XYZ file of C-alpha atoms in Angstrom:
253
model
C 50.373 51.704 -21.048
C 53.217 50.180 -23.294
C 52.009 46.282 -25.426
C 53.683 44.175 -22.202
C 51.317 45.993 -19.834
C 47.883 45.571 -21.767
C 46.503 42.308 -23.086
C 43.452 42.173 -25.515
C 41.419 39.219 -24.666
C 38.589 37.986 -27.336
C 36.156 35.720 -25.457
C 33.353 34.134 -27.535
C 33.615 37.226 -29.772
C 33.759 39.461 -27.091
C 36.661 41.846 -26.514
C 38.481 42.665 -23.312
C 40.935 44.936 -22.447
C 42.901 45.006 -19.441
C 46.397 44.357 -17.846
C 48.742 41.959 -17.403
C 49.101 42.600 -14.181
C 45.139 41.936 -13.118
C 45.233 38.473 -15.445
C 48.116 37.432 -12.820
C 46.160 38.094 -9.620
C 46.235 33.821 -9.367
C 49.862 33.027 -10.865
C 48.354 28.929 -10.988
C 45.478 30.329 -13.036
C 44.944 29.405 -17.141
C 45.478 33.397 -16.916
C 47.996 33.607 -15.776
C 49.881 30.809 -17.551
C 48.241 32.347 -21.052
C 50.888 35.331 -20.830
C 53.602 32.982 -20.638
C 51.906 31.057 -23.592
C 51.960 27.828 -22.006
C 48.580 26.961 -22.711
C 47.467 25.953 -26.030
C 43.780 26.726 -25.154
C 44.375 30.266 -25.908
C 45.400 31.528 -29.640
C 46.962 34.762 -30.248
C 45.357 36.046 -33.618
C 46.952 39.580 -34.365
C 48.510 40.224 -31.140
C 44.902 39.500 -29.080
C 44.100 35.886 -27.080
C 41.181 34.247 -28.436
C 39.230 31.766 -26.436
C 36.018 29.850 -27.572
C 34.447 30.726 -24.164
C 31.170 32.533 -22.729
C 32.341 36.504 -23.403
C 29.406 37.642 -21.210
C 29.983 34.892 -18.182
C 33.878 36.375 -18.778
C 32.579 39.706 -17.923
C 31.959 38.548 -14.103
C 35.792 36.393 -14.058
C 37.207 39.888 -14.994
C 35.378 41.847 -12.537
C 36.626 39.309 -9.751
C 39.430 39.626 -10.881
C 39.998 43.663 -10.933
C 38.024 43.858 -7.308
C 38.669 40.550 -5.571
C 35.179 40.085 -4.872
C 31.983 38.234 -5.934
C 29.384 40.757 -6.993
C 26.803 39.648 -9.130
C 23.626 41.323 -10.281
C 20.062 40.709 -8.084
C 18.824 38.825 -11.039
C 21.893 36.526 -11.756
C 20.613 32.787 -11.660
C 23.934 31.276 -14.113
C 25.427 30.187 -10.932
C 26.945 26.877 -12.045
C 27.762 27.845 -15.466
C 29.478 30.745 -14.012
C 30.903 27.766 -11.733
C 32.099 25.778 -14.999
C 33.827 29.188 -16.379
C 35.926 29.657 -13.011
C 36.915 26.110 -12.909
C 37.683 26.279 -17.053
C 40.345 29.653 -16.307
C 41.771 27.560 -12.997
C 40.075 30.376 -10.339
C 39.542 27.626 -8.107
C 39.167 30.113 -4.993
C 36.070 32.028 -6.819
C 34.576 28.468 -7.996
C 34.868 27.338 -4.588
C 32.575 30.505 -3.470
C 30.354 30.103 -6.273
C 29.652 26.544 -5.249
C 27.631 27.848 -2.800
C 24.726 29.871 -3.747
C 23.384 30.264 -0.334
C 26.237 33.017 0.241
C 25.400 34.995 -3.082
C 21.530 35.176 -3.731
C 19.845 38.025 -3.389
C 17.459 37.825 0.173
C 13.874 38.605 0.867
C 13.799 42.003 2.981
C 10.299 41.913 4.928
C 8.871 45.162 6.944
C 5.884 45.103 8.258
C 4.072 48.756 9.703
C 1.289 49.214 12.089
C -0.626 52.068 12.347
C -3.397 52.927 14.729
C -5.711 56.053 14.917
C -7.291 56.854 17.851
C -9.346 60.545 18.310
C -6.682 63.181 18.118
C -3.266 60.226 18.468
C -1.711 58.007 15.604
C 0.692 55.264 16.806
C 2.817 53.312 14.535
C 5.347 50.409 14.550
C 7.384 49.187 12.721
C 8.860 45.368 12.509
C 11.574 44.080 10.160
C 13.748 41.266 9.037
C 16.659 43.104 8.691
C 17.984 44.922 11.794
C 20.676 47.260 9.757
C 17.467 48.288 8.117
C 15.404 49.059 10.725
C 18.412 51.173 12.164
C 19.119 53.551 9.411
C 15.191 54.121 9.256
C 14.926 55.234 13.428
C 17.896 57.739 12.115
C 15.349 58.840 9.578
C 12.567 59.018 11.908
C 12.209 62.021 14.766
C 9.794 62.853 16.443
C 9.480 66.585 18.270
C 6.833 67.694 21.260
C 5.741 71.094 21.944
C 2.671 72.905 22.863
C 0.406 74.644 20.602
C -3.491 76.398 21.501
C -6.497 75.374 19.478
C -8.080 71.836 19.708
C -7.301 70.139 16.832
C -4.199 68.429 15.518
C -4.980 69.667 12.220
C -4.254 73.052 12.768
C -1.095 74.189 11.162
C 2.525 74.209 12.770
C 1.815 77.314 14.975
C 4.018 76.525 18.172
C 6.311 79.556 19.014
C 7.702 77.242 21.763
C 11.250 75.408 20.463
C 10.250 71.953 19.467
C 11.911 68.796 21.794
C 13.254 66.223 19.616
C 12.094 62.523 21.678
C 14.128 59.601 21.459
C 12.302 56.731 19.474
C 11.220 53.680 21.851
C 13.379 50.615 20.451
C 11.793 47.213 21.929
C 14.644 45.503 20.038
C 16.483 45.726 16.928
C 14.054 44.413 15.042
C 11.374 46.961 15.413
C 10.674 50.918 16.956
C 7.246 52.720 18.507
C 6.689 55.959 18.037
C 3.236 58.370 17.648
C 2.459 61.851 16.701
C -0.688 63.957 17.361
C -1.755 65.434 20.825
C -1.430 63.941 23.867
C -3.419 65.716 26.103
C -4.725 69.259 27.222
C -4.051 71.768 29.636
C -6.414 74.526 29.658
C -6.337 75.340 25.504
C -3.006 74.359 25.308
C -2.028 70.986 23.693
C 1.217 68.781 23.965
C 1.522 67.468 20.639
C 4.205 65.496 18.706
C 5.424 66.126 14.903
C 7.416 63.543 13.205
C 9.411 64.808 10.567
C 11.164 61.447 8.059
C 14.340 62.255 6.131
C 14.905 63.839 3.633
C 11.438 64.985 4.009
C 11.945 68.508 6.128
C 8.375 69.035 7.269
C 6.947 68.422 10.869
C 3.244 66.534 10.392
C 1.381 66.107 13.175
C -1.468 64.260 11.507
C -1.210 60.752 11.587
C -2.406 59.784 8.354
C 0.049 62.668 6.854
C 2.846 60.757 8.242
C 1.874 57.374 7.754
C 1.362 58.546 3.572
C 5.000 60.093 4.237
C 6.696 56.866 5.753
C 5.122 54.673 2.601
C 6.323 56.699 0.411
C 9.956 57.106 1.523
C 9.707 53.300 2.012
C 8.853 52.905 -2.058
C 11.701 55.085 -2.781
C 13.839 53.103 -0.985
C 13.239 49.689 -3.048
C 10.485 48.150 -1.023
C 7.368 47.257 -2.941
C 3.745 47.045 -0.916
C 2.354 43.500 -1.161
C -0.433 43.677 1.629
C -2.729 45.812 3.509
C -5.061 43.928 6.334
C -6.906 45.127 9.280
C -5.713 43.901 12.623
C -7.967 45.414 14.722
C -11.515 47.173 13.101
C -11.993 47.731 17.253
C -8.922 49.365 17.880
C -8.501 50.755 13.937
C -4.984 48.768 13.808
C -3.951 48.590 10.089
C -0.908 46.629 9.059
C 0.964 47.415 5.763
C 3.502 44.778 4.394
C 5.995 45.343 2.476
C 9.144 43.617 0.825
C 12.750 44.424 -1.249
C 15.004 41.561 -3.049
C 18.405 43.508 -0.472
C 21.650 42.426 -2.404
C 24.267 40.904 -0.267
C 27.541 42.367 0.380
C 30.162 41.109 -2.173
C 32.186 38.476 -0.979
C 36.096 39.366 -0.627
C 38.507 36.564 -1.595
């Protein structure tokens, strides 16, 4: 890259390095204008532009400026400072965006699970806030039936039968049903149902197995358990909630 192509920026002591042909993304910009020296707001001190602004707020103008997007960290709160800063450098279009917060905060994810154990069955589901969430999870989630001898669902993975992957029952987007265990007998031989959860390659057919399975992909995913409550002490229906801070999708000017 020859001198015309990169320009050294020092920002509140801060030093950037980038090219002249990012800084001109908004030819009306301060930026822009800064190459052309037409703005006395900007010194140039041994061949760098110094500016007695926020370097680390300047961090998020160049990033906007090199992607075209607004993409700030879960924990950002400097929203109208950050504001101030766009307004300062003449990005009107990314101070516009910033001006409402709404659009860039980070959201409350909720999911709620249900589990219920009943003699030899387990059912479970599972609500949540976010539908895109609750998608990718069913693609996690299958559940297989075959038959197996012996009378408890216990006993290990023994079926010489090929297992039947079932489609998951989707009430709505918002939640799935689905069980494992056995179903019911005929003779010594049971119908039972394994779920197996991604990237997890086992087949459980005990209930609490799975439900100790699901949490724990869950936590590994960014959710965080806040609440555990009975529902039901007749019909054994636990509910466990649980919640993630999910990062909206940066905004594309």
């Amino acid at each position: 890259m020859n001198n015309r192509e990169m320009v050294i920026l020092s920002v509140g002591g801060v030093r950037f390095v980038t090219r002249a042909s990012t800084l001109q993304q908004f030819p009306e910009s301060r930026l822009a204008r800064m190459l052309n020296h037409d703005d006395q707001e900007f010194k140039l001190v041994n061949g760098e532009f110094f500016v007695d602004r926020d370097g680390t707020l300047f961090s998020y103008i160049m990033d906007f400026l090199r992607t075209l997007q607004v993409s700030l960290p879960t924990d950002f709160s400097d929203y109208q400072r950050l504001q101030r800063e766009a307004e300062f450098y003449g990005l009107y279009p990314l101070a516009d965006i910033l001006s409402q917060e709404h659009l860039l905060k980070p959201r409350l994810e909720i999911l709620e699970v249900r589990f219920s154990l009943q003699e030899m069955q387990a059912f479970f589901r599972i609500f949540g806030s976010c539908s895109t969430t609750v998608e990718t999870l069913a693609e996690q989630i299958t559940v297989f039936t075959g038959q197996q001898s012996g009378q408890s669902w216990n006993s290990p993975f023994p079926s010489q039968k090929p297992l039947v992957p079932l489609p998951l029952e989707r009430p709505s987007h918002h939640d799935m049903v689905f069980q494992c265990g056995t179903d019911y007998s005929a003779g010594d031989q049971f119908v039972a149902r394994y779920v197996s959860i991604k990237p997890d390659n086992r087949k459980l057919i005990n209930g609490t197995n799975v439900l100790g399975l699901l949490l724990d992909t869950l936590l590994k995913d960014g959710f965080r358990l806040i609440s555990t409550r009975t529902i039901s002490s007749a019909e054994k229906v636990e509910c466990y909630s649980l919640e993630r801070m999910s990062r909206p999708a940066g905004l594309t000017i």
